[in-house]
XYZ file of C-alpha atoms in Angstrom:
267
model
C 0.000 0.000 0.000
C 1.360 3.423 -1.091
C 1.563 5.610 1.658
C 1.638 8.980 -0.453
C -1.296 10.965 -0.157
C -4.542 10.140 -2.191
C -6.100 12.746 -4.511
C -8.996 13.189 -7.148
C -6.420 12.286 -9.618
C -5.340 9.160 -7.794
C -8.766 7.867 -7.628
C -9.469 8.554 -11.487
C -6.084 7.253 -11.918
C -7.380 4.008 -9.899
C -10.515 3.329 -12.009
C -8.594 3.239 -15.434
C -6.219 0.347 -13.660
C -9.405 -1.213 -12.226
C -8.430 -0.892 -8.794
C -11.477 -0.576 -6.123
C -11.694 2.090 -3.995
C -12.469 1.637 -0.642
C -14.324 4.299 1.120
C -16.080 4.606 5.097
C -17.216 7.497 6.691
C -15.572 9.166 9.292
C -16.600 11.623 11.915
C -13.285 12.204 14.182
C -9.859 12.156 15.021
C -9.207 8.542 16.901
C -11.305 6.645 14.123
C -9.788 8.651 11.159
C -6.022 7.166 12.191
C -7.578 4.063 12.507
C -9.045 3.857 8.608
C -6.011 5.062 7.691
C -3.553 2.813 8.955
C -6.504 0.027 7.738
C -5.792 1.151 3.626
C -9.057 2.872 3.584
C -8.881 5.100 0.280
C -11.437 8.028 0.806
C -12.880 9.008 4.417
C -16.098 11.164 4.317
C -17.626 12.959 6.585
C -21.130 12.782 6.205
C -23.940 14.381 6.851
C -25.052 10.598 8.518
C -23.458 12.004 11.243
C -26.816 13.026 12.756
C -28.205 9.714 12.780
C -24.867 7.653 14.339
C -23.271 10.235 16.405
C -25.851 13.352 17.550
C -29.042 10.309 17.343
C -31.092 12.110 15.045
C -34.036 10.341 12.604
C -32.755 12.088 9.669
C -29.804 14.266 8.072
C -31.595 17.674 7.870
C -30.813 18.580 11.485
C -27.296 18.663 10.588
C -25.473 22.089 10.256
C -22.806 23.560 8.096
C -21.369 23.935 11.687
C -21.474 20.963 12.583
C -20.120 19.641 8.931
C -16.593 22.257 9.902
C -16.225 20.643 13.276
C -16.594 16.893 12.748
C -14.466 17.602 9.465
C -11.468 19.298 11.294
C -11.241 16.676 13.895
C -10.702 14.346 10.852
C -8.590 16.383 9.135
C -5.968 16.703 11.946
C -5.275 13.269 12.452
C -6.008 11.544 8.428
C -2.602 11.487 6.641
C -2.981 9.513 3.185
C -7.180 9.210 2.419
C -8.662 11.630 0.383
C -11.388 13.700 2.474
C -14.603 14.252 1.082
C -17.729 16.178 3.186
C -20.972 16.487 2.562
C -22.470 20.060 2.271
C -25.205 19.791 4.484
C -29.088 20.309 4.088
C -30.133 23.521 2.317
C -26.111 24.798 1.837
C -27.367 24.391 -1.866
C -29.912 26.207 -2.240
C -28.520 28.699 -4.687
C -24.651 28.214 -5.772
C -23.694 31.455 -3.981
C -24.754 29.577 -0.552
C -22.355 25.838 -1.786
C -19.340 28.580 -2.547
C -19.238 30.127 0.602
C -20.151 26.636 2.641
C -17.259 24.775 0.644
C -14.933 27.320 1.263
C -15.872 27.164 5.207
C -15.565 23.289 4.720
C -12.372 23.563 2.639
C -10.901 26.142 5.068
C -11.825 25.096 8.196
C -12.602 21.816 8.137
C -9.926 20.562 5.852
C -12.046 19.256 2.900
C -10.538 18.581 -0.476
C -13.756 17.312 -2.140
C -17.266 18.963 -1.131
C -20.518 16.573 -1.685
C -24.140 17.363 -2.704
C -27.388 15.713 -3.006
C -29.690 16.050 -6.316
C -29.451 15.909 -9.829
C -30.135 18.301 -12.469
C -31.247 21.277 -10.183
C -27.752 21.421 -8.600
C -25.883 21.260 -12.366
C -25.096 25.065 -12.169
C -23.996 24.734 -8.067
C -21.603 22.046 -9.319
C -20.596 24.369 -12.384
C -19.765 27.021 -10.589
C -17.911 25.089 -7.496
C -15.776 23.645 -10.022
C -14.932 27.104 -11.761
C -14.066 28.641 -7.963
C -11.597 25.353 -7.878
C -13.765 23.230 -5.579
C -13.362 19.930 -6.098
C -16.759 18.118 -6.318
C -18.591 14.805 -5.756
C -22.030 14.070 -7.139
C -24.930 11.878 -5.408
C -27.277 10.361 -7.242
C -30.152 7.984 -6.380
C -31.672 7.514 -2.751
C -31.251 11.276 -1.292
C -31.253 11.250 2.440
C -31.461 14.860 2.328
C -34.779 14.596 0.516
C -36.139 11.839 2.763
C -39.310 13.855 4.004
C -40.150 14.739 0.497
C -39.767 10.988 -0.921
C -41.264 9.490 1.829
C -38.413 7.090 3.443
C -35.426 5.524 3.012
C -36.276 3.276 -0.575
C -34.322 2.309 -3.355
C -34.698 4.185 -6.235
C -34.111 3.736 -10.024
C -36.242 0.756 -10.478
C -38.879 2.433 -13.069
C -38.132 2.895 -16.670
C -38.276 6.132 -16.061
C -36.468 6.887 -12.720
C -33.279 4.867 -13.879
C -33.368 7.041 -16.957
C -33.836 10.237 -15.116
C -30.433 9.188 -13.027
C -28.325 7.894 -15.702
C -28.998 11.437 -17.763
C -28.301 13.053 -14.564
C -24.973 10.901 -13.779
C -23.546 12.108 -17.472
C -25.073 15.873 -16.746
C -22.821 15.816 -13.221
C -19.683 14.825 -15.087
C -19.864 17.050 -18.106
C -20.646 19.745 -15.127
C -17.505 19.656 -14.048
C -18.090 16.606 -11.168
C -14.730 14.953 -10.385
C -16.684 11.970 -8.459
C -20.436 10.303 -7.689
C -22.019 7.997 -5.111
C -25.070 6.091 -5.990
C -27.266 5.595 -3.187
C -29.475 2.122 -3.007
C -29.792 1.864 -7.228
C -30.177 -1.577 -8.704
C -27.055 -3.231 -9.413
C -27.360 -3.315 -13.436
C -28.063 0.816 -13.436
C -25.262 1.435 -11.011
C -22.674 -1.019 -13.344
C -23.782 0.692 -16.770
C -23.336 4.043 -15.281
C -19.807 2.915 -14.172
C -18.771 1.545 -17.367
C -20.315 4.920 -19.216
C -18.617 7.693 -17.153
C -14.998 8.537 -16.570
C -15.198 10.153 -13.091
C -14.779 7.100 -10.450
C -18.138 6.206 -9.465
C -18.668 4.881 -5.550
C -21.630 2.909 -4.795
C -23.844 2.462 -1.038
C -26.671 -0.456 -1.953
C -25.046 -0.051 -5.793
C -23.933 -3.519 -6.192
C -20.549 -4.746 -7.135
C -20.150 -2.933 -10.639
C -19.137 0.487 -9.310
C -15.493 1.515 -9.160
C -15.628 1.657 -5.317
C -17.523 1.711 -2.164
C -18.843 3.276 0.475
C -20.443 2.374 4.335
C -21.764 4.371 6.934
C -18.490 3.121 9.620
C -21.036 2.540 12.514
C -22.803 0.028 10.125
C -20.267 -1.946 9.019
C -18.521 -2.241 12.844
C -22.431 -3.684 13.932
C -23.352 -0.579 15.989
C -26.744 0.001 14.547
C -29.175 -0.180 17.150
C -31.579 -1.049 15.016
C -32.455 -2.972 11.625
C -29.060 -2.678 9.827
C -28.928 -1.685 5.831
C -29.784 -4.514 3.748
C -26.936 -3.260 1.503
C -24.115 -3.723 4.662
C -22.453 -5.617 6.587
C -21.285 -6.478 10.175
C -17.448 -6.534 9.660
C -16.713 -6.894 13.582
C -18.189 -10.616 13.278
C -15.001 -13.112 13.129
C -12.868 -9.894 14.032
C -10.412 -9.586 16.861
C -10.555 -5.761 16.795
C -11.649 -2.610 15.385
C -8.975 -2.641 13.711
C -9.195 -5.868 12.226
C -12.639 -5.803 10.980
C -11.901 -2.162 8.987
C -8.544 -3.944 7.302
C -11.451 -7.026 6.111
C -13.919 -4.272 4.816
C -11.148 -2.513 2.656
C -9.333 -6.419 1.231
C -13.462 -7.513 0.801
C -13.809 -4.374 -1.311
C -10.432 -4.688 -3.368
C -11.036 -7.905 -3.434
C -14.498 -7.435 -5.069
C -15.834 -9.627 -2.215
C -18.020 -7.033 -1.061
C -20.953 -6.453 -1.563
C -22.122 -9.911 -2.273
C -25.073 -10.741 -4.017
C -27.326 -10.772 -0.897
C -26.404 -7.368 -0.113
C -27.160 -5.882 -3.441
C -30.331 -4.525 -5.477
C -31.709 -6.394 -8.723
């Protein structure tokens, strides 16, 4: 494992050679040293933060102060990963609002690659972050962010007409400038094709095995969901010694292309 410092470029670099990128989220200092001494290629700090670690129902309570805080904490103590955070609910509203939250995020919390929710309305946010030099990654497909207006937590993309509406937005986000996109709970077949059709490194949650890398919510994977755990993860921590241990078997699964398996993926 190189221990030079991962970047945009490394990632893209890691998609042409087939490599799989293995990404958790992260939300502070002791845990980011941890994933990073474990391989893991890309921490972010998500906006999940308000369900796992302030106990939350949702995302939206989560401020752009909050987002600075738990980023910096990471930020201090991650040496190699790349650091991606999520701009948090409503810092999109109009791109003037995403430029001055990414810079607060870049400048305070350490960020090198902002994240946003939504699809074609956030094409000119993700325009104009790019031209300011912000660094930025797309998310397509379940939107937590949007959970009030959608009605839950359900896969999407399974329509005719939904999986088109994501696949035009996927190529829309990369000719917009978008260095990098998750796709949230898509079936497997959708998530694969939009792999194989874009450039940018694409990172899946609930995806399936066909995207370029992938991405749990750390508190999942490590079995410390107090309830009904993601269909889409996995308890790590199960034949594990240690923390430790079960992080360095989620990042080989995922290079391996062990995980996700098939029971742990949409059709």
């Amino acid at each position: 494992m190189s221990l030079a410092p991962i970047s945009v470029a490394t990632l893209a670099g890691m998609k042409v050679k087939g490599e799989r990128i293995a990404s958790l989220t992260c939300y502070d200092a002791s845990f980011a040293r941890l994933l990073d001494t474990a391989g893991v290629d890309l921490m972010l700090v998500g906006d999940s933060l308000g369900m796992v670690f302030q106990g939350h129902r949702t995302t939206v309570p989560v401020t752009l102060d909050h987002m600075a805080y738990h980023a910096a904490c990471v930020s201090r103590a991650r040496e190699r990963a790349l650091l991606v955070v999520d701009l948090p609910f409503l810092a999109c509203a109009t791109p003037e609002r995403a430029i001055d939250a990414a810079g607060r995020l870049m400048q305070e919390g350490g960020a090198e690659v902002v994240k946003l929710e939504g699809g074609s309305p956030m094409l000119e946010t993700v325009r104009r972050l790019t031209e300011q030099g912000v660094p930025v990654c797309a998310h397509l497909g379940l939107l937590p962010q949007s959970v009030h207006r959608i009605g839950g937590y359900r896969f999407q993309g399974r329509d005719h007409a939904s999986a088109e509406a994501i696949r035009h937005d996927a190529i829309a986000m990369q000719e917009a400038g978008a260095s990098l996109l998750v796709l949230e709970c898509v079936p497997e077949a959708l998530a694969s094709e939009i792999a194989l059709t874009l450039t940018i490194p694409v990172i899946g949650i609930g995806a399936g095995a066909g995207c370029d890398g992938q991405v749990l919510v750390l508190y999942d994977m490590l079995g410390l969901n107090p309830g009904r755990p993601p269909s889409f993860s996995r308890n790590f921590m199960i034949g594990q010694g240690s923390i430790a241990d079960a992080v360095a078997a989620y990042v080989q699964g995922v290079k391996a292309r062990e995980f996700p398996g098939r029971d742990e993926t949409a059709y």
